[in-house]
Structures are given as C-alpha cells and as structure tokens.
C-alpha positions as semicolon CSV with decimal commas, in nm:
position;residue;x (nm);y (nm);z (nm)
1;X;-13,590;1,558;-12,350
2;X;-13,964;1,529;-12,392
3;X;-14,143;1,392;-12,090
4;X;-14,285;1,042;-12,124
5;X;-14,553;0,881;-11,911
6;X;-14,536;0,557;-11,718
7;X;-14,848;0,593;-11,508
8;X;-14,940;0,298;-11,292
9;X;-15,271;0,449;-11,186
10;X;-15,159;0,515;-10,827
11;X;-15,215;0,853;-10,664
12;X;-14,839;0,912;-10,675
13;X;-14,815;0,828;-11,046
14;X;-15,104;1,060;-11,125
15;X;-14,953;1,348;-10,930
16;X;-14,611;1,303;-11,087
17;X;-14,751;1,270;-11,438
18;X;-14,956;1,588;-11,392
19;X;-14,642;1,782;-11,294
20;X;-14,382;1,609;-11,513
21;X;-14,171;1,850;-11,720
22;X;-13,861;1,644;-11,797
23;X;-13,754;1,281;-11,794
24;X;-13,921;0,942;-11,788
25;X;-14,123;0,795;-11,502
26;X;-13,884;0,502;-11,464
27;X;-13,755;0,432;-11,111
28;X;-13,402;0,563;-11,073
29;X;-13,417;0,803;-11,368
30;X;-13,392;1,177;-11,306
31;X;-13,716;1,367;-11,360
32;X;-13,804;1,737;-11,347
33;X;-14,131;1,847;-11,187
34;X;-14,337;2,167;-11,203
35;X;-14,384;2,307;-10,854
36;X;-14,707;2,489;-10,767
37;X;-14,630;2,588;-10,407
38;X;-14,324;2,634;-10,187
39;X;-14,273;2,638;-9,812
40;X;-13,975;2,784;-9,630
41;X;-13,914;2,816;-9,258
42;X;-13,687;3,044;-9,062
43;X;-13,410;2,793;-8,992
44;X;-13,357;2,750;-9,368
45;X;-13,536;3,051;-9,518
46;X;-13,267;3,313;-9,462
47;X;-13,037;3,127;-9,703
48;X;-13,325;3,086;-9,950
49;X;-13,379;3,464;-9,955
50;X;-13,007;3,517;-10,018
51;X;-13,019;3,256;-10,295
52;X;-13,313;3,433;-10,459
53;X;-13,103;3,749;-10,452
54;X;-12,805;3,567;-10,604
55;X;-13,029;3,427;-10,878
56;X;-13,143;3,781;-10,965
57;X;-13,510;3,694;-10,912
58;X;-13,760;3,979;-10,930
59;X;-14,073;3,791;-10,817
60;X;-14,163;3,428;-10,748
61;X;-14,319;3,227;-11,031
62;X;-14,512;2,982;-10,813
63;X;-14,885;2,992;-10,743
64;X;-14,820;3,023;-10,368
65;X;-14,499;3,061;-10,169
66;X;-14,505;3,099;-9,791
67;X;-14,231;3,194;-9,545
68;X;-14,297;3,063;-9,192
69;X;-14,124;3,167;-8,870
70;X;-14,167;2,862;-8,650
71;X;-13,832;2,708;-8,554
72;X;-13,614;2,971;-8,394
73;X;-13,853;3,167;-8,173
74;X;-13,639;3,215;-7,863
75;X;-13,512;3,573;-7,873
76;X;-13,233;3,549;-7,617
77;X;-13,058;3,837;-7,793
78;X;-13,097;4,042;-8,111
79;X;-12,992;3,775;-8,364
80;X;-13,322;3,590;-8,404
81;X;-13,518;3,914;-8,419
82;X;-13,284;4,042;-8,691
83;X;-13,341;3,725;-8,892
84;X;-13,718;3,767;-8,861
85;X;-13,688;4,124;-8,994
86;X;-13,474;3,998;-9,282
87;X;-13,721;3,720;-9,366
88;X;-14,017;3,959;-9,368
89;X;-13,830;4,199;-9,596
90;X;-13,748;3,909;-9,830
91;X;-14,110;3,794;-9,835
92;X;-14,225;4,147;-9,918
93;X;-13,958;4,184;-10,187
94;X;-14,022;3,859;-10,374
95;X;-14,401;3,820;-10,350
96;X;-14,416;3,562;-10,069
97;X;-14,672;3,516;-9,791
98;X;-14,524;3,579;-9,444
99;X;-14,642;3,381;-9,141
100;X;-14,554;3,578;-8,828
101;X;-14,367;3,430;-8,530
102;X;-14,612;3,241;-8,311
103;X;-14,861;3,173;-8,589
104;X;-14,770;2,807;-8,600
105;X;-14,553;2,527;-8,729
106;X;-14,528;2,542;-9,106
107;X;-14,669;2,198;-9,189
108;X;-15,005;2,201;-9,007
109;X;-15,049;2,573;-9,075
110;X;-14,987;2,518;-9,445
111;X;-15,244;2,237;-9,445
112;X;-15,496;2,462;-9,275
113;X;-15,458;2,766;-9,498
114;X;-15,290;2,675;-9,828
115;X;-15,293;2,299;-9,892
116;X;-15,461;2,196;-10,218
117;X;-15,531;1,837;-10,326
118;X;-15,363;1,760;-10,656
119;X;-15,099;2,034;-10,622
120;X;-14,722;2,002;-10,585
121;X;-14,527;2,150;-10,293
122;X;-14,151;2,182;-10,241
123;X;-14,030;2,282;-9,895
124;X;-13,693;2,354;-9,739
125;X;-13,790;2,127;-9,450
126;X;-13,768;1,750;-9,465
127;X;-14,116;1,713;-9,312
128;X;-14,282;1,895;-9,601
129;X;-14,400;1,545;-9,695
130;X;-14,672;1,585;-9,428
131;X;-14,888;1,766;-9,685
132;X;-14,920;1,436;-9,869
133;X;-15,203;1,377;-9,623
134;X;-15,417;1,608;-9,842
135;X;-15,342;1,427;-10,167
136;X;-15,054;1,660;-10,255
137;X;-14,716;1,576;-10,405
138;X;-14,514;1,736;-10,123
139;X;-14,137;1,694;-10,116
140;X;-13,875;1,818;-9,872
141;X;-13,554;1,942;-10,036
142;X;-13,263;2,174;-9,971
143;X;-13,310;2,550;-9,969
144;X;-13,146;2,608;-10,306
145;X;-13,383;2,358;-10,467
146;X;-13,674;2,559;-10,325
147;X;-13,523;2,887;-10,444
148;X;-13,493;2,745;-10,796
149;X;-13,855;2,626;-10,784
150;X;-13,961;2,974;-10,673
151;X;-13,775;3,106;-10,976
152;X;-13,986;2,882;-11,200
153;X;-13,731;2,608;-11,260
154;X;-13,814;2,237;-11,236
155;X;-13,752;2,040;-10,920
156;X;-13,522;1,751;-11,006
157;X;-13,516;1,415;-10,831
158;X;-13,479;1,047;-10,906
159;X;-13,809;0,884;-10,999
160;X;-13,899;0,679;-10,690
161;X;-14,056;0,338;-10,666
162;X;-14,415;0,349;-10,540
163;X;-14,463;0,149;-10,222
164;X;-14,829;0,064;-10,171
165;X;-14,926;0,018;-9,806
166;X;-15,274;-0,129;-9,771
167;X;-15,451;-0,047;-9,446
168;X;-15,727;-0,268;-9,309
169;X;-15,928;-0,261;-8,988
170;X;-15,947;0,032;-8,747
171;X;-15,726;0,149;-8,462
172;X;-15,825;0,015;-8,117
173;X;-15,864;0,241;-7,816
174;X;-15,539;0,394;-7,683
175;X;-15,362;0,333;-8,017
176;X;-15,334;0,623;-8,259
177;X;-15,176;0,735;-8,585
178;X;-14,826;0,770;-8,434
179;X;-14,828;0,397;-8,369
180;X;-14,894;0,331;-8,739
181;X;-14,578;0,503;-8,858
182;X;-14,379;0,364;-8,565
183;X;-14,489;0,018;-8,677
184;X;-14,342;0,082;-9,023
185;X;-14,020;0,207;-8,865
186;X;-14,015;-0,104;-8,644
187;X;-14,040;-0,323;-8,954
188;X;-13,804;-0,137;-9,187
189;X;-13,578;0,107;-8,999
190;X;-13,454;0,448;-9,108
191;X;-13,347;0,334;-9,458
192;X;-13,661;0,139;-9,545
193;X;-13,814;0,412;-9,760
194;X;-13,506;0,534;-9,949
195;X;-13,585;0,581;-10,317
196;X;-13,956;0,525;-10,257
197;X;-14,286;0,708;-10,222
198;X;-14,513;0,562;-9,957
199;X;-14,875;0,549;-10,076
200;X;-15,146;0,443;-9,832
201;X;-15,466;0,283;-9,957
202;X;-15,727;0,029;-9,854
203;X;-16,041;0,015;-9,637
204;X;-15,856;0,118;-9,321
205;X;-15,825;0,472;-9,455
206;X;-16,190;0,538;-9,373
207;X;-16,110;0,553;-9,000
208;X;-15,821;0,802;-9,033
209;X;-15,881;1,178;-9,039
210;X;-15,669;1,412;-9,248
211;X;-15,467;1,508;-8,940
212;X;-15,418;1,141;-8,850
213;X;-15,275;1,102;-9,198
214;X;-15,053;1,405;-9,138
215;X;-14,894;1,222;-8,843
216;X;-14,818;0,922;-9,064
217;X;-14,702;1,123;-9,366
218;X;-14,480;1,351;-9,158
219;X;-14,262;1,069;-9,027
220;X;-14,226;0,904;-9,365
221;X;-13,918;1,126;-9,372
222;X;-13,769;0,914;-9,092
223;X;-13,789;0,610;-9,321
224;X;-13,585;0,807;-9,576
225;X;-13,878;0,817;-9,820
226;X;-13,897;1,074;-10,099
227;X;-14,249;1,155;-9,980
228;X;-14,579;1,003;-9,868
229;X;-14,916;1,036;-10,039
230;X;-15,272;0,966;-9,936
231;X;-15,578;0,997;-10,160
232;X;-15,786;1,315;-10,145
233;X;-16,116;1,159;-10,034
234;X;-16,404;1,232;-9,797
235;X;-16,166;1,271;-9,501
236;X;-15,979;1,545;-9,685
237;X;-16,306;1,713;-9,786
238;X;-16,416;1,709;-9,419
239;X;-16,087;1,869;-9,311
240;X;-16,115;2,147;-9,567
241;X;-16,476;2,203;-9,464
242;X;-16,364;2,247;-9,104
243;X;-16,114;2,507;-9,224
244;X;-16,376;2,692;-9,430
245;X;-16,208;2,589;-9,757
246;X;-16,428;2,310;-9,891
247;X;-16,432;2,479;-10,233
248;X;-16,060;2,389;-10,261
249;X;-16,137;2,016;-10,259
250;X;-16,079;1,800;-10,564
251;X;-16,084;1,421;-10,549
252;X;-15,753;1,244;-10,617
253;X;-15,783;0,868;-10,586
254;X;-15,602;0,564;-10,721
255;X;-15,746;0,381;-11,018
256;X;-15,904;0,039;-10,946
257;X;-15,620;-0,143;-11,123
258;X;-15,340;0,069;-10,973
259;X;-15,000;-0,105;-10,985
260;X;-14,747;-0,062;-10,703
261;X;-14,378;-0,142;-10,732
262;X;-14,384;-0,286;-10,378
263;X;-14,673;-0,392;-10,157
264;X;-14,730;-0,424;-9,784
265;X;-15,029;-0,450;-9,550
266;X;-15,098;-0,320;-9,200
267;X;-15,399;-0,438;-9,002
268;X;-15,474;-0,135;-8,785
269;X;-15,688;-0,340;-8,547
270;X;-15,391;-0,540;-8,414
271;X;-15,151;-0,250;-8,356
272;X;-15,034;-0,170;-8,003
273;X;-14,872;0,135;-7,843
274;X;-14,512;0,163;-7,964
275;X;-14,216;0,378;-7,869
276;X;-13,880;0,458;-8,033
277;X;-13,593;0,422;-7,789
278;X;-13,299;0,664;-7,792
279;X;-13,131;0,755;-8,025
280;X;-13,302;0,664;-8,352
281;X;-13,659;0,680;-8,484
282;X;-13,601;0,327;-8,612
283;X;-13,528;0,179;-8,268
284;X;-13,893;0,088;-8,204
285;X;-14,029;-0,148;-7,938
286;X;-14,369;-0,205;-7,772
287;X;-14,428;0,035;-7,483
288;X;-14,487;-0,258;-7,247
289;X;-14,135;-0,384;-7,318
290;X;-13,983;-0,075;-7,154
291;X;-14,261;0,011;-6,908
292;X;-14,147;0,127;-6,568
293;X;-13,849;0,333;-6,685
294;X;-13,857;0,662;-6,489
295;X;-13,904;0,983;-6,689
296;X;-13,823;1,348;-6,625
297;X;-14,015;1,507;-6,911
298;X;-14,303;1,448;-7,151
299;X;-14,370;1,684;-7,444
300;X;-14,669;1,685;-7,676
301;X;-14,695;1,882;-7,998
302;X;-14,455;1,947;-8,289
303;X;-14,518;1,882;-8,656
304;X;-14,537;1,506;-8,596
305;X;-14,852;1,523;-8,377
306;X;-15,007;1,858;-8,466
307;X;-15,381;1,793;-8,471
308;X;-15,648;1,921;-8,235
309;X;-15,722;1,563;-8,120
310;X;-15,358;1,510;-8,027
311;X;-15,390;1,782;-7,763
312;X;-15,754;1,713;-7,678
313;X;-15,682;1,350;-7,586
314;X;-15,404;1,464;-7,353
315;X;-15,636;1,720;-7,192
316;X;-15,906;1,458;-7,142
317;X;-15,659;1,218;-6,981
318;X;-15,526;1,472;-6,730
319;X;-15,864;1,629;-6,645
320;X;-15,899;1,630;-6,267
321;X;-15,553;1,477;-6,224
322;X;-15,202;1,604;-6,157
323;X;-14,883;1,505;-6,338
324;X;-14,627;1,307;-6,139
325;X;-14,378;1,488;-5,914
326;X;-14,049;1,557;-6,088
327;X;-14,200;1,538;-6,439
328;X;-14,208;1,843;-6,667
329;X;-14,519;1,811;-6,886
330;X;-14,466;2,046;-7,182
331;X;-14,733;2,143;-7,436
332;X;-14,634;2,296;-7,771
333;X;-14,947;2,406;-7,960
334;X;-14,874;2,364;-8,329
335;X;-15,076;2,661;-8,450
336;X;-15,249;2,963;-8,304
337;X;-15,570;2,825;-8,452
338;X;-15,538;2,502;-8,253
339;X;-15,452;2,690;-7,935
340;X;-15,766;2,901;-7,979
341;X;-15,980;2,591;-8,036
342;X;-15,831;2,418;-7,731
343;X;-15,904;2,724;-7,523
344;X;-16,265;2,753;-7,643
345;X;-16,321;2,387;-7,553
346;X;-16,175;2,428;-7,205
347;X;-15,890;2,189;-7,277
348;X;-15,625;2,451;-7,215
349;X;-15,760;2,494;-6,861
350;X;-15,747;2,118;-6,800
351;X;-15,386;2,099;-6,918
352;X;-15,271;2,394;-6,709
353;X;-15,458;2,272;-6,402
354;X;-15,281;1,937;-6,431
355;X;-14,939;2,105;-6,423
356;X;-14,865;2,142;-6,795
357;X;-14,622;2,408;-6,911
358;X;-14,779;2,586;-7,207
359;X;-14,541;2,719;-7,474
360;X;-14,594;2,933;-7,782
361;X;-14,697;2,778;-8,112
362;X;-14,384;2,657;-8,284
363;X;-14,126;2,379;-8,324
364;X;-13,919;2,482;-8,019
365;X;-13,794;2,169;-7,841
366;X;-13,818;1,960;-8,159
367;X;-13,511;2,140;-8,292
368;X;-13,350;2,201;-7,954
369;X;-13,476;2,558;-7,910
370;X;-13,581;2,537;-7,547
371;X;-13,734;2,251;-7,345
372;X;-13,398;2,075;-7,326
373;X;-13,420;1,781;-7,082
374;X;-13,188;1,716;-6,790
375;X;-12,884;1,511;-6,887
376;X;-12,943;1,139;-6,862
377;X;-13,313;1,176;-6,776
378;X;-13,569;1,014;-7,004
379;X;-13,776;1,255;-7,213
380;X;-14,086;1,122;-7,394
381;X;-14,183;1,332;-7,695
382;X;-14,441;1,317;-7,973
383;X;-14,169;1,455;-8,201
384;X;-14,037;1,298;-8,524
385;X;-13,667;1,268;-8,432
386;X;-13,455;1,167;-8,136
387;X;-13,098;1,187;-8,271
388;X;-12,846;1,228;-7,992
389;X;-12,810;1,590;-7,886
390;X;-13,091;1,724;-8,107
391;X;-13,289;1,816;-7,793
392;X;-13,024;2,068;-7,691
393;X;-12,878;1,834;-7,427
394;X;-12,571;1,640;-7,535
395;X;-12,628;1,347;-7,299
396;X;-13,001;1,322;-7,372
397;X;-13,234;1,022;-7,369
398;X;-13,526;1,106;-7,598
399;X;-13,805;0,859;-7,676
400;X;-14,070;0,905;-7,949
401;X;-14,428;0,804;-7,885
402;X;-14,797;0,893;-7,920
403;X;-14,977;1,162;-7,717
404;X;-15,157;0,885;-7,528
405;X;-14,832;0,719;-7,421
406;X;-14,663;1,052;-7,339
407;X;-14,957;1,165;-7,125
408;X;-15,003;0,837;-6,939
409;X;-14,631;0,842;-6,859
410;X;-14,645;1,203;-6,742
411;X;-14,921;1,106;-6,498
412;X;-14,738;0,803;-6,358
413;X;-14,378;0,926;-6,374
414;X;-14,262;0,616;-6,561
415;X;-14,298;0,490;-6,917
416;X;-14,651;0,354;-6,923
417;X;-14,866;0,179;-7,182
418;X;-15,185;0,390;-7,192
419;X;-15,395;0,072;-7,202
420;X;-15,251;-0,034;-6,866
421;X;-15,294;0,314;-6,719
422;X;-15,661;0,311;-6,822
423;X;-15,726;-0,045;-6,702
424;X;-15,571;0,019;-6,361
425;X;-15,800;0,318;-6,308
426;X;-16,112;0,197;-6,487
427;X;-16,084;0,482;-6,739
428;X;-16,271;0,449;-7,069
429;X;-16,122;0,593;-7,386
430;X;-16,248;0,953;-7,396
431;X;-16,510;1,063;-7,648
432;X;-16,356;1,383;-7,782
433;X;-16,576;1,680;-7,867
434;X;-16,381;1,829;-8,158
435;X;-16,502;2,146;-8,322
436;X;-16,673;2,107;-8,659
437;X;-16,554;2,453;-8,755
438;X;-16,201;2,566;-8,675
439;X;-16,131;2,909;-8,531
440;X;-15,971;3,043;-8,846
441;X;-15,726;3,325;-8,775
442;X;-15,569;3,461;-9,092
443;X;-15,455;3,789;-8,938
444;X;-15,112;3,642;-8,865
445;X;-15,051;3,585;-9,237
446;X;-14,922;3,882;-9,436
447;X;-15,012;3,852;-9,807
448;X;-14,763;3,930;-10,085
449;X;-14,723;4,293;-10,185
450;X;-14,832;4,404;-10,533
451;X;-14,541;4,384;-10,781
452;X;-14,486;4,759;-10,811
453;X;-14,470;4,804;-10,434
454;X;-14,259;4,489;-10,385
455;X;-13,996;4,608;-10,632
456;X;-13,919;4,905;-10,404
457;X;-13,851;4,687;-10,097
458;X;-13,489;4,637;-9,995
459;X;-13,365;4,339;-9,794
460;X;-13,298;4,441;-9,433
461;X;-12,977;4,275;-9,317
462;X;-12,857;4,276;-8,959
463;X;-12,488;4,232;-8,876
464;X;-12,534;3,858;-8,815
465;X;-12,636;3,790;-9,176
466;X;-12,334;3,707;-9,391
467;X;-12,317;3,691;-9,767
468;X;-12,340;3,359;-9,948
469;X;-11,987;3,223;-9,982
470;X;-11,823;3,189;-10,323
471;X;-11,681;2,843;-10,390
472;X;-11,414;2,765;-10,648
473;X;-11,453;2,496;-10,918
474;X;-11,350;2,136;-10,855
475;X;-10,987;2,071;-10,956
476;X;-10,904;1,785;-11,191
477;X;-10,706;1,606;-10,919
478;X;-10,728;1,591;-10,541
479;X;-10,442;1,493;-10,311
480;X;-10,599;1,538;-9,968
481;X;-10,616;1,380;-9,620
482;X;-10,907;1,189;-9,468
483;X;-10,988;1,434;-9,192
484;X;-11,274;1,230;-9,045
485;X;-11,401;0,874;-9,068
486;X;-11,765;0,843;-8,961
487;X;-11,994;0,548;-8,901
488;X;-12,347;0,472;-9,020
489;X;-12,653;0,699;-9,005
490;X;-12,474;1,025;-8,926
491;X;-12,748;1,288;-8,924
492;X;-12,744;1,649;-9,038
493;X;-12,796;1,734;-8,670
494;X;-12,452;1,586;-8,605
495;X;-12,302;1,759;-8,910
496;X;-12,450;2,106;-8,848
497;X;-12,618;2,113;-8,506
498;X;-12,938;2,297;-8,432
499;X;-13,017;2,404;-8,076
500;X;-12,996;2,734;-7,893
501;X;-12,616;2,769;-7,925
502;X;-12,574;2,716;-8,298
503;X;-12,908;2,790;-8,464
504;X;-12,899;3,170;-8,411
505;X;-12,602;3,171;-8,652
506;X;-12,796;3,004;-8,936
507;X;-12,752;3,320;-9,147
508;X;-12,381;3,353;-9,065
509;X;-12,199;3,071;-9,245
510;X;-11,845;3,144;-9,114
511;X;-11,968;3,147;-8,754
512;X;-12,201;2,847;-8,796
513;X;-11,910;2,653;-8,948
514;X;-11,740;2,659;-8,607
515;X;-12,001;2,407;-8,485
516;X;-11,962;2,167;-8,780
517;X;-11,922;1,800;-8,682
518;X;-11,818;1,896;-8,329
519;X;-12,042;1,622;-8,188
520;X;-11,821;1,366;-8,364
521;X;-11,490;1,551;-8,343
522;X;-11,468;1,869;-8,132
523;X;-11,155;1,983;-8,319
524;X;-11,286;1,921;-8,671
525;X;-11,363;2,286;-8,766
526;X;-11,017;2,405;-8,668
527;X;-10,830;2,116;-8,830
528;X;-11,039;2,160;-9,148
529;X;-10,972;2,534;-9,160
530;X;-10,597;2,467;-9,135
531;X;-10,613;2,227;-9,432
532;X;-10,837;2,455;-9,641
533;X;-10,542;2,648;-9,786
534;X;-10,361;2,324;-9,874
535;X;-10,617;2,168;-10,108
536;X;-10,887;2,079;-9,856
537;X;-10,982;1,735;-9,729
538;X;-11,221;1,441;-9,768
539;X;-11,453;1,262;-9,527
540;X;-11,513;0,886;-9,529
541;X;-11,850;0,765;-9,400
542;X;-12,067;0,457;-9,364
543;X;-12,431;0,400;-9,458
544;X;-12,693;0,674;-9,489
545;X;-12,459;0,972;-9,446
546;X;-12,663;1,290;-9,390
547;X;-12,996;1,145;-9,275
548;X;-13,257;1,369;-9,117
549;X;-13,310;1,740;-9,168
550;X;-13,307;1,912;-9,507
551;X;-13,085;2,194;-9,380
552;X;-12,836;2,279;-9,652
553;X;-12,611;2,433;-9,386
554;X;-12,480;2,078;-9,338
555;X;-12,335;2,096;-9,691
556;X;-12,241;2,466;-9,704
557;X;-12,045;2,472;-9,379
558;X;-11,855;2,158;-9,479
559;X;-11,764;2,317;-9,811
560;X;-11,674;2,645;-9,637
561;X;-11,425;2,446;-9,426
562;X;-11,259;2,302;-9,736
563;X;-11,437;1,969;-9,788
564;X;-11,397;1,859;-10,151
565;X;-11,546;1,508;-10,145
566;X;-11,728;1,258;-9,927
567;X;-11,672;0,886;-9,987
568;X;-11,951;0,689;-9,821
569;X;-12,129;0,356;-9,844
570;X;-12,459;0,538;-9,911
571;X;-12,631;0,876;-9,867
572;X;-12,960;1,022;-9,753
573;X;-13,144;1,177;-10,050
574;X;-13,167;1,544;-9,953
575;X;-12,814;1,581;-9,819
576;X;-12,674;1,404;-10,127
577;X;-12,841;1,665;-10,349
578;X;-12,728;1,948;-10,120
579;X;-12,366;1,835;-10,151
580;X;-12,387;1,861;-10,530
581;X;-12,556;2,201;-10,506
582;X;-12,252;2,340;-10,325
583;X;-11,979;2,169;-10,520
584;X;-11,894;1,872;-10,296
585;X;-11,833;1,546;-10,484
586;X;-12,036;1,259;-10,334
587;X;-11,874;0,922;-10,408
588;X;-11,953;0,566;-10,295
589;X;-11,737;0,263;-10,228
590;X;-11,822;-0,026;-10,460
591;X;-11,664;-0,269;-10,212
592;X;-11,770;-0,220;-9,847
593;X;-11,441;-0,373;-9,734
594;X;-11,259;-0,071;-9,877
595;X;-11,446;0,150;-9,630
596;X;-11,304;-0,059;-9,349
597;X;-10,949;-0,027;-9,487
598;X;-10,937;0,353;-9,478
599;X;-10,827;0,525;-9,157
600;X;-10,834;0,890;-9,046
601;X;-10,518;1,068;-9,155
602;X;-10,469;0,854;-9,468
603;X;-10,390;1,060;-9,776
604;X;-10,606;0,992;-10,084
605;X;-10,541;1,090;-10,444
606;X;-10,819;1,115;-10,703
607;X;-10,710;1,193;-11,061
608;X;-10,895;1,277;-11,381
609;X;-11,208;1,408;-11,210
610;X;-11,301;1,635;-11,500
611;X;-11,313;1,336;-11,733
612;X;-11,506;1,126;-11,481
613;X;-11,767;1,403;-11,446
614;X;-11,795;1,477;-11,818
615;X;-12,148;1,425;-11,959
616;X;-12,210;1,059;-12,030
617;X;-11,874;0,944;-11,890
618;X;-11,874;0,619;-11,687
619;X;-11,929;0,714;-11,320
620;X;-11,638;0,501;-11,196
621;X;-11,345;0,698;-11,050
622;X;-11,078;0,543;-10,833
623;X;-10,903;0,668;-10,523
624;X;-10,545;0,575;-10,441
625;X;-10,458;0,558;-10,072
626;X;-10,104;0,694;-10,077
627;X;-10,049;0,613;-9,710
628;X;-10,135;0,242;-9,749
629;X;-10,064;0,197;-10,122
630;X;-10,418;0,073;-10,187
631;X;-10,656;0,160;-10,470
632;X;-11,034;0,174;-10,422
633;X;-11,294;0,150;-10,694
634;X;-11,565;0,411;-10,647
635;X;-11,884;0,524;-10,820
636;X;-12,113;0,825;-10,823
637;X;-12,482;0,859;-10,902
638;X;-12,480;1,217;-11,031
639;X;-12,685;1,316;-11,332
640;X;-12,525;1,526;-11,606
641;X;-12,691;1,832;-11,448
642;X;-12,537;1,752;-11,109
643;X;-12,197;1,677;-11,262
644;X;-12,195;2,025;-11,414
645;X;-12,281;2,180;-11,077
646;X;-12,002;1,994;-10,894
647;X;-11,745;2,088;-11,157
648;X;-11,846;2,455;-11,140
649;X;-11,828;2,468;-10,762
650;X;-12,204;2,461;-10,712
651;X;-12,540;2,513;-10,879
652;X;-12,540;2,893;-10,864
653;X;-12,201;2,931;-11,039
654;X;-12,310;2,663;-11,289
655;X;-12,622;2,867;-11,372
656;X;-12,410;3,182;-11,396
657;X;-12,194;3,011;-11,661
658;X;-12,503;2,933;-11,869
659;X;-12,630;3,293;-11,859
660;X;-12,293;3,453;-11,938
C-alpha cells in the first residue's frame, strides 16, 4: 500500500512522515518505517547475531549499526567472555560498530558518538527511546525486529497518538529532570503512555539540557510509551558541540500550529523531589512523605541518569563529608568519557573520599549484575525500574529517585528530601563547573570492517551459545491446560529473569528456559516441559502482561517450553510483538469477568484458528472452558503480517516461506 501522510506538524509527525514506507499515519493503524540506525546490547545482541545468520544477511543495510557490551560485564566464569567474543565476531562479520566492554552504557554512549537529529533508531533495548532527547525517532523493540531493520526491512508498529506535554517555568534548586518523569508516572502510572508518543514542547524546554532530556525520555518506557521526542534545538546543538560533533546538528522543531492528539502541561517551577516506592516505577510519592525510612544502599548512574551533571552534583554534595555508617554508596559511571571528565574535574576524588564504591562503566546493578542489596533493606537508585527481584535480590526493596535525593539519603542514612538536607546544614545548591568540551575517547569503538574482509569472518561460538530453536506452525485447534494464571503488570523480568544467575545463559535458550516464570511459579518450567509433548499449554494474565524490558527471551523461552497462546486483559507493546515473532498467539478477553472465571488447571479448547487468522478475517475467536463448560469471547489485534507469522510458527519461518 502506498504511504499516505497525516502530518500534524509536531516533531513526531515530521519524523514519522520522513521515514514512512508503508501504511497511513492514523492512530492504531500499522505503519512501516525506514530505519537509519540500530543499537544492540549484549543481553539481547547474541540472539540478534544468530537471527542475522538465520536471515542469510551478508552485510547490514543501515547507515549505522552499533553493538554495545554494557549489561553483562561480570565475568565470574567463561560464559560472558565467550559471548563478548561471539558478539565481536558478529559485528566484524556483518559490518557493525563494536563498543568494547567498559566503554559505556549504550544509550548515553550512542548519544555522544552516533546520535543524529532527524534520524530514526531501532534498538533491542526498551530504553532506546532515550535518543529522542536529540530529536530522533528512537524506538525500543525486540531483537528480531532490529535484525530485520539491519537487513533493510521496515520496522512495523501501530501508529501512536501524539501526546503533547507543554513545559513551563524552570526547575527549582534540588529538583532535577528525574522528578519531571516521576511526576508523569505519579499522574498516569505504568500504562499511561501505551499507544502514544510523548512529545515535550513549550518555554520550559529552554532550561533543560540534552542530557536532562535524556533522563526524561529514557523513562518514557516506564509509562509504556512507544517513544519520546524532544525538538532538536539550541540545547541539542550545544550538546553536539561539547562532543565535537556540531556539524551533525540539524534543527527539528514543531510547526507553530502543531496539533496534538492529547495535551498536558507541567509547570517545572512547582515540582518537588519525588520517589517511586517498591516495586513499581508508577508507585510515586513525594520524598517528604517517606522521609526517615532507613536505607542500606544508594546507587547513582545507569541509563536513566547518565549525564555528567548527575555525577557532578553527587560529588559536590559529598565533598568534605562521609556517607552514613552502614550505607553502601555505589557509583556506576555511564561511559568512559564521563568517568574521564569526572576525574579531570576532581569529582572522582571527592566521591571516593566520601566512601563511594566506584564501578566500571556499564548497566551492572540496573539489570541485577552485581550491586545486589541486602534482603529487606531499602536501596535508593537513580535507575529506571524497580520490579521485584530485578536487583538480583528476591526480597528487595528498591526505590527510584534523583541523584540529589539518593546522595542526601546516603549522607544521612535515611530517605531524605535534599531540600531538607540542605536547609538543615545551610548548604546552597552547588554551582557545577561542567566541561565545555568532553574528553572524547573513540578508541574503545571498533569500526566496521570493509566488505571484502568482513565476508571472510566466521562467527566464533563458545559451548554456551545454542542454535536458534525451530518452532512448528500453529495447529488449527488447541486443547490445552491453563498452566499459569497471572495478575496485572507482570514484567519481562518476572517472565525471563535477568541477574547474575540467569543472564549468563542469554545465548543458551534451553538452559535459560529453566528460569522462566520461576518468580511466579518455581515449578513452571518443569510442568511446562512435561506438557510440551502433549500439545502445549496456555497462560491467562491480567492487564499489561509483559511490561518492561524488550528482551525477546521472554517470548522465546515461553515458546520453547510449549506455550501456544496467552489470553490476557491487555499487553505491553514490545512483548506483544515478540510473542507474534515467535509464533505465540496473543489473545484478549472482551469481558474482564471471563478472566476472573478461569482458574489454573482448567482445560481450554480453541477451534478454527487458521480461519480466525486468515487475512481480513474478523479477529474474534472463542475459547471453550471444558472444565467449567463456559465459553469466552476473545479478540486479537494482529495485523495480516503478524497473523502470517503466528500461523507459520514465527517471523523467520514466515519469511522462509515467502523466499521458497
């Protein structure tokens, strides 16, 4: 179908229209976008390299593709090191940049070295949306979606509504960008952005740097938003100038009469320090409401607060002081460049002298790879997520907050509003001396090999790297048990855990499958494996099934264990697409009461699935509960393209059918 325009003059509309290859810009309709850049990281990239191999790709078709090693840096044995070797060989084989371990977290590092206003970026990390801070159309998706984009195919998604958020005023002292996005989460929760692009505009933008905007854009993912966009304006030009890349700047701004599908306003001047209580980014309260709670840990860094000022403000606050007894104050520099700049400014010395524990540049504790807190002890983090167990400790108590709140609390030993900490001690808000020119270090980035040399490279597989599993087509009828009934907001961390026990098996699907859903049901993998040879099983779930990370492992391991369908009240965007990519049928109850009627162990029968999934057929199957003699009306939201993938057993076998 020829692409048609429906530009509303917003930055988001302009970016989508510039990259539109298929479909109409009508909210809810499927569109196909041209992708200029891709981003993969090590926790998801090993599968992407295997998918490129399965697709028969010779060399990437994008303008820039970068493989980062930033998540799984703890080399407790040979498995992580083997994955890093495999990733480097894949980058060399397919014409991809390779960012070495310790170079930095993908999102800020990509902004520093590769981000381009006006370009599109697809990343196999849900926080890829952070690059919207540069005026990019940056979307987090599953690994297979990125592999297809690298192969030159369109990126498909539902056209979102554009949610215009007008900013006025300026942030007061001791309130920073993290409090802006926490305010939106306080107002709207973790489903508030589903089916939407958040676009920030208004006079308040003038007071926010590009890295401030990164903080806000990054955690748009926690609202469930498709992505976040900011204009490419003077703040973006200043950032690129600092990075020695001012020639990459192009202005991307909304038209004066831009039309938003939804509108909201935030007066920055009246915001206060906020904090997300355990165990959801949407559980936000004012810091003063929970002040006095004892803490055992405070961590600054991660992709959600990656800027130089986020570390510099902490260093200024602790200068000449010592963190409270019994508190571990952890510092995760987000890039080698930022660590070098902190060191040149003397801030690293101030942090270390105050008792900080300095870690290598990477995600680390954000995905449960080290820095796990003591069970039941409060851990304050500048991270984007606090789902139960994500820290690496099952009985954790993780709170999300700004660097100012985390640092004030580390100094007092209890949750503390930084305004109160400063007032009690007569401390003025520090004037930060930030470098006008970053210490650019490109030596940790290996450029793509020339095509002739790349074609001679062979992928280097260690014994922990399994082949991609082959999945059979969907049968016309299912007669299967409900092996698990889950509640609302189950995250991909609960489906396929990260952390130091499971994450080293990210390239070994059969082994990783042994951890699937064990936080909800410790026996699930073994019960599922037993049913796999008898037609498989279904899962019933509540609202927002699969929120959080983009990791497609949460779909692949379920399918490996015999899952044929999920019947939920609603889904998170990325996981919903990942299910289709690996042949799992995602269905929804039309009547919420039917969800409440189903119990674990009930046997469901679904007939005529091939007709239901035929192109253009009404998306209205039914399920008969044999155990209770009840019939449930269902629906699906799959496009004809997705229907074909589910019927074939996944996107790769569906593409193989087309090329045969």
